[in-house]
mmCIF file of C-alpha atoms and ligand atoms in Angstrom:
data_model
loop_
_atom_site.group_PDB
_atom_site.id
_atom_site.type_symbol
_atom_site.label_atom_id
_atom_site.label_comp_id
_atom_site.label_asym_id
_atom_site.label_seq_id
_atom_site.Cartn_x
_atom_site.Cartn_y
_atom_site.Cartn_z
ATOM 1 C CA MET A 208 13.849 -35.721 8.937
ATOM 2 C CA LYS A 209 10.991 -33.674 10.420
ATOM 3 C CA LEU A 210 10.400 -29.954 9.911
ATOM 4 C CA TYR A 211 8.023 -28.272 12.365
ATOM 5 C CA GLY A 212 6.406 -25.096 11.109
ATOM 6 C CA SER A 213 3.442 -23.227 9.731
ATOM 7 C CA TYR A 214 2.444 -22.568 6.128
ATOM 8 C CA THR A 215 2.366 -18.799 6.735
ATOM 9 C CA SER A 216 5.753 -18.188 8.406
ATOM 10 C CA PRO A 217 8.382 -16.551 6.136
ATOM 11 C CA PHE A 218 11.171 -18.202 8.174
ATOM 12 C CA VAL A 219 9.618 -21.619 7.558
ATOM 13 C CA ARG A 220 9.066 -20.786 3.889
ATOM 14 C CA HIS A 221 12.798 -20.193 3.397
ATOM 15 C CA VAL A 222 13.474 -23.677 4.798
ATOM 16 C CA ARG A 223 10.761 -25.174 2.567
ATOM 17 C CA VAL A 224 12.329 -23.579 -0.534
ATOM 18 C CA VAL A 225 15.746 -25.013 0.432
ATOM 19 C CA LEU A 226 14.183 -28.463 0.915
ATOM 20 C CA LEU A 227 12.707 -28.268 -2.594
ATOM 21 C CA GLU A 228 15.935 -26.974 -4.129
ATOM 22 C CA THR A 229 17.973 -29.756 -2.539
ATOM 23 C CA ALA A 230 15.248 -32.398 -3.140
ATOM 24 C CA GLN A 231 15.511 -33.791 0.391
ATOM 25 C CA PRO A 232 12.586 -35.780 1.739
ATOM 26 C CA CYS A 233 11.270 -34.296 4.963
ATOM 27 C CA GLU A 234 8.035 -34.714 6.874
ATOM 28 C CA PHE A 235 6.303 -31.351 7.498
ATOM 29 C CA ILE A 236 4.580 -31.162 10.864
ATOM 30 C CA GLU A 237 2.191 -28.240 11.095
ATOM 31 C CA THR A 238 2.848 -26.628 14.459
ATOM 32 C CA ASP A 239 0.925 -23.907 16.289
ATOM 33 C CA GLN A 240 2.102 -21.775 19.213
ATOM 34 C CA ALA A 241 1.146 -24.439 21.759
ATOM 35 C CA GLY A 242 3.209 -26.974 19.791
ATOM 36 C CA SER A 243 6.297 -24.771 19.555
ATOM 37 C CA THR A 244 6.027 -23.890 23.257
ATOM 38 C CA ALA A 245 5.990 -27.579 24.128
ATOM 39 C CA LYS A 246 8.812 -28.646 21.828
ATOM 40 C CA SER A 247 11.309 -25.813 21.271
ATOM 41 C CA PRO A 248 13.126 -23.598 23.793
ATOM 42 C CA THR A 249 12.617 -20.611 21.455
ATOM 43 C CA GLN A 250 8.840 -21.260 21.392
ATOM 44 C CA ARG A 251 8.982 -20.422 17.687
ATOM 45 C CA VAL A 252 8.867 -22.164 14.350
ATOM 46 C CA PRO A 253 10.688 -23.515 12.441
ATOM 47 C CA PHE A 254 12.601 -26.269 14.216
ATOM 48 C CA LEU A 255 14.027 -29.421 12.720
ATOM 49 C CA GLU A 256 14.706 -32.943 13.939
ATOM 50 C CA ASP A 257 17.037 -35.284 12.084
ATOM 51 C CA GLY A 258 18.002 -38.262 14.240
ATOM 52 C CA ASP A 259 20.134 -36.790 17.035
ATOM 53 C CA VAL A 260 20.231 -33.357 15.414
ATOM 54 C CA PHE A 261 17.788 -30.772 16.771
ATOM 55 C CA LEU A 262 17.956 -27.237 15.321
ATOM 56 C CA THR A 263 15.905 -24.291 16.528
ATOM 57 C CA ASP A 264 16.377 -21.517 13.949
ATOM 58 C CA SER A 265 15.824 -21.122 10.214
ATOM 59 C CA ALA A 266 19.434 -19.911 9.746
ATOM 60 C CA SER A 267 21.004 -23.047 11.255
ATOM 61 C CA ILE A 268 18.423 -25.254 9.520
ATOM 62 C CA THR A 269 19.104 -23.801 6.055
ATOM 63 C CA LYS A 270 22.870 -24.115 6.615
ATOM 64 C CA TYR A 271 22.402 -27.733 7.733
ATOM 65 C CA LEU A 272 20.250 -28.639 4.717
ATOM 66 C CA ARG A 273 22.582 -26.968 2.200
ATOM 67 C CA GLU A 274 25.640 -28.696 3.654
ATOM 68 C CA LYS A 275 23.853 -32.049 3.861
ATOM 69 C CA ALA A 276 23.192 -31.684 0.106
ATOM 70 C CA GLY A 277 26.847 -30.754 -0.565
ATOM 71 C CA GLN A 278 26.029 -27.096 -1.249
ATOM 72 C CA ASP A 279 27.514 -23.884 0.156
ATOM 73 C CA TYR A 280 25.719 -21.715 2.666
ATOM 74 C CA CYS A 281 26.601 -18.002 2.584
ATOM 75 C CA LYS A 282 30.036 -18.202 0.987
ATOM 76 C CA SER A 283 30.850 -14.510 1.465
ATOM 77 C CA ALA A 284 30.582 -12.185 4.459
ATOM 78 C CA LYS A 285 28.463 -9.872 2.265
ATOM 79 C CA GLU A 286 25.904 -12.612 1.579
ATOM 80 C CA LEU A 287 25.793 -13.430 5.287
ATOM 81 C CA ASP A 288 25.316 -9.737 6.057
ATOM 82 C CA ASP A 289 22.398 -9.603 3.604
ATOM 83 C CA VAL A 290 20.875 -12.647 5.330
ATOM 84 C CA CYS A 291 21.310 -10.812 8.655
ATOM 85 C CA LEU A 292 19.746 -7.602 7.284
ATOM 86 C CA VAL A 293 16.710 -9.482 5.994
ATOM 87 C CA ASN A 294 16.587 -11.357 9.269
ATOM 88 C CA THR A 295 16.501 -8.146 11.294
ATOM 89 C CA LEU A 296 13.777 -6.820 9.012
ATOM 90 C CA MET A 297 11.723 -9.992 9.264
ATOM 91 C CA ASP A 298 12.159 -10.289 13.039
ATOM 92 C CA ALA A 299 11.141 -6.675 13.689
ATOM 93 C CA THR A 300 8.148 -6.822 11.320
ATOM 94 C CA VAL A 301 6.852 -10.173 12.625
ATOM 95 C CA ASN A 302 7.331 -8.907 16.192
ATOM 96 C CA LEU A 303 5.292 -5.735 15.522
ATOM 97 C CA PHE A 304 2.632 -7.817 13.739
ATOM 98 C CA PHE A 305 2.104 -10.033 16.814
ATOM 99 C CA ILE A 306 2.155 -7.056 19.189
ATOM 100 C CA LYS A 307 -0.437 -5.171 17.107
ATOM 101 C CA ARG A 308 -2.559 -8.326 16.968
ATOM 102 C CA ASP A 309 -2.597 -8.295 20.788
ATOM 103 C CA GLY A 310 -4.201 -4.838 20.639
ATOM 104 C CA VAL A 311 -1.162 -2.717 21.540
ATOM 105 C CA ASP A 312 -0.976 0.773 20.016
ATOM 106 C CA VAL A 313 2.588 0.584 18.725
ATOM 107 C CA THR A 314 2.737 4.349 18.166
ATOM 108 C CA ALA A 315 2.474 4.833 21.947
ATOM 109 C CA VAL A 316 5.561 2.769 22.850
ATOM 110 C CA PRO A 317 8.960 4.376 22.077
ATOM 111 C CA TYR A 318 10.828 1.099 21.576
ATOM 112 C CA LEU A 319 8.180 -0.131 19.154
ATOM 113 C CA GLN A 320 8.605 3.124 17.229
ATOM 114 C CA ARG A 321 12.302 2.304 17.076
ATOM 115 C CA GLN A 322 11.386 -1.107 15.668
ATOM 116 C CA ALA A 323 9.173 0.591 13.051
ATOM 117 C CA ALA A 324 12.011 2.990 12.113
ATOM 118 C CA ARG A 325 14.447 0.052 11.875
ATOM 119 C CA ILE A 326 12.098 -1.635 9.404
ATOM 120 C CA GLN A 327 11.992 1.461 7.155
ATOM 121 C CA SER A 328 15.769 2.111 7.276
ATOM 122 C CA THR A 329 16.545 -1.536 6.495
ATOM 123 C CA LEU A 330 14.068 -1.546 3.610
ATOM 124 C CA ALA A 331 15.655 1.642 2.246
ATOM 125 C CA GLU A 332 19.103 0.032 2.394
ATOM 126 C CA LEU A 333 17.941 -3.177 0.695
ATOM 127 C CA ASN A 334 16.079 -1.163 -1.946
ATOM 128 C CA GLN A 335 19.386 0.469 -2.966
ATOM 129 C CA GLN A 336 21.079 -2.847 -3.631
ATOM 130 C CA GLN A 337 21.172 -4.818 -6.881
ATOM 131 C CA TRP A 338 18.899 -7.864 -6.895
ATOM 132 C CA PRO A 339 18.625 -10.512 -9.619
ATOM 133 C CA ALA A 340 15.639 -10.474 -11.982
ATOM 134 C CA SER A 341 15.247 -14.264 -11.924
ATOM 135 C CA ALA A 342 16.534 -17.515 -10.367
ATOM 136 C CA PRO A 343 19.040 -18.826 -9.348
ATOM 137 C CA TYR A 344 18.842 -17.064 -5.990
ATOM 138 C CA ASN A 345 21.224 -17.244 -3.033
ATOM 139 C CA ASP A 346 19.949 -17.646 0.532
ATOM 140 C CA ALA A 347 19.802 -13.898 1.226
ATOM 141 C CA GLN A 348 17.674 -13.448 -1.896
ATOM 142 C CA ILE A 349 15.348 -16.356 -1.088
ATOM 143 C CA ARG A 350 14.903 -14.952 2.408
ATOM 144 C CA LEU A 351 14.147 -11.485 1.048
ATOM 145 C CA ALA A 352 11.515 -12.904 -1.332
ATOM 146 C CA CYS A 353 9.940 -14.842 1.571
ATOM 147 C CA PHE A 354 9.871 -11.674 3.652
ATOM 148 C CA ILE A 355 8.238 -9.538 0.933
ATOM 149 C CA GLY A 356 5.666 -12.275 0.251
ATOM 150 C CA TRP A 357 4.774 -12.467 3.936
ATOM 151 C CA ALA A 358 4.624 -8.669 4.408
ATOM 152 C CA LYS A 359 2.237 -8.413 1.442
ATOM 153 C CA PHE A 360 0.165 -11.408 2.600
ATOM 154 C CA ARG A 361 -0.244 -9.780 6.048
ATOM 155 C CA ASN A 362 -0.521 -6.216 4.664
ATOM 156 C CA GLN A 363 2.299 -5.046 6.907
ATOM 157 C CA ILE A 364 4.309 -2.887 4.501
ATOM 158 C CA ASP A 365 3.548 -0.476 1.688
ATOM 159 C CA PHE A 366 6.202 -1.233 -0.928
ATOM 160 C CA SER A 367 5.193 1.599 -3.286
ATOM 161 C CA SER A 368 8.365 3.588 -2.549
ATOM 162 C CA TYR A 369 10.611 0.529 -2.805
ATOM 163 C CA ASN A 370 10.582 -0.006 -6.588
ATOM 164 C CA ASN A 371 13.700 -2.084 -6.718
ATOM 165 C CA LEU A 372 12.325 -4.531 -4.159
ATOM 166 C CA GLU A 373 9.000 -4.686 -6.046
ATOM 167 C CA LYS A 374 10.869 -5.512 -9.255
ATOM 168 C CA PHE A 375 12.886 -8.238 -7.544
ATOM 169 C CA TYR A 376 9.696 -9.689 -6.028
ATOM 170 C CA SER A 377 7.877 -9.821 -9.403
ATOM 171 C CA GLY A 378 10.755 -11.926 -10.722
ATOM 172 C CA ALA A 379 10.627 -14.253 -7.702
ATOM 173 C CA LEU A 380 6.913 -14.843 -8.358
ATOM 174 C CA ASN A 381 7.963 -16.849 -11.450
ATOM 175 C CA TYR A 382 10.291 -19.161 -9.524
ATOM 176 C CA PRO A 383 8.651 -22.615 -9.262
ATOM 177 C CA HIS A 384 9.901 -23.379 -5.713
ATOM 178 C CA PHE A 385 8.656 -19.965 -4.581
ATOM 179 C CA ILE A 386 5.271 -20.563 -6.203
ATOM 180 C CA ALA A 387 5.066 -24.019 -4.570
ATOM 181 C CA THR A 388 5.544 -22.566 -1.062
ATOM 182 C CA GLN A 389 3.035 -19.694 -1.218
ATOM 183 C CA PRO A 390 1.075 -19.020 1.982
ATOM 184 C CA PRO A 391 -2.491 -20.365 1.773
ATOM 185 C CA GLN A 392 -4.668 -17.884 -0.148
ATOM 186 C CA GLY A 393 -8.140 -16.687 0.810
HETATM 187 N N1 GSH B 151 15.021 -16.409 14.414
HETATM 188 C C1 GSH B 151 13.926 -17.345 14.186
HETATM 189 C C2 GSH B 151 12.607 -16.580 14.129
HETATM 190 C C3 GSH B 151 11.398 -17.498 13.931
HETATM 191 C C4 GSH B 151 10.068 -16.769 14.211
HETATM 192 O O1 GSH B 151 10.027 -15.611 14.624
HETATM 193 N N2 GSH B 151 8.965 -17.501 13.983
HETATM 194 C C5 GSH B 151 7.660 -16.957 14.236
HETATM 195 C C6 GSH B 151 6.684 -17.372 13.134
HETATM 196 S S1 GSH B 151 6.881 -16.378 11.708
HETATM 197 C C7 GSH B 151 7.105 -17.572 15.519
HETATM 198 O O2 GSH B 151 7.112 -18.776 15.689
HETATM 199 N N3 GSH B 151 6.594 -16.715 16.424
HETATM 200 C C8 GSH B 151 5.912 -17.168 17.596
HETATM 201 C C9 GSH B 151 6.198 -16.283 18.779
HETATM 202 O O3 GSH B 151 6.982 -15.311 18.642
HETATM 203 O O4 GSH B 151 5.657 -16.580 19.842
HETATM 204 C C10 GSH B 151 14.198 -18.138 12.905
HETATM 205 O O5 GSH B 151 14.900 -17.628 12.003
HETATM 206 O O6 GSH B 151 13.783 -19.307 12.822
#
């Protein structure tokens, strides 16, 4: 099995945590934008190859790995909805990050302001929910921890008004598989 990704991507990190939790051997192939453009129709990471299986999204990859290990993936509609909420948050924030990095003033583009508002309203919703103080975590929770870690690493979000999310994240920082997949520091 081969996982293509980067050590900074929160989407890839979720897959890496699932690989550790399910103890499945997998070669990690560090892939930049040129590599993902050449090999995946989405031109994004992660993507996964396993024999004839080729998967292009972290959601399908995490489902595949869980099921391959005999585990459930998102048993309830609520858990799937939480995965989708975090996904929307992560997609919008990563998208704004890349656009800002290209020098665009996001405050001057109405749709990008809508993206920014979507990020804040989704964070407010997630902040109102109950989150566990420690492992075990389900896939929505792992994804949320990966998102918060990335947003802090890239200084994209001020979490000071999201106390509940901060508390959840401090707990996740003690989880060995989360520690093992930290983005490179410094
Ligand atoms: N829906 C995809 C999103 C993956 C994604 O956005 N990956 C980012 C890295 S964090 C990427 O490769 N972006 C490159 C680009 O947008 O050109 C997933 O869940 O795998």
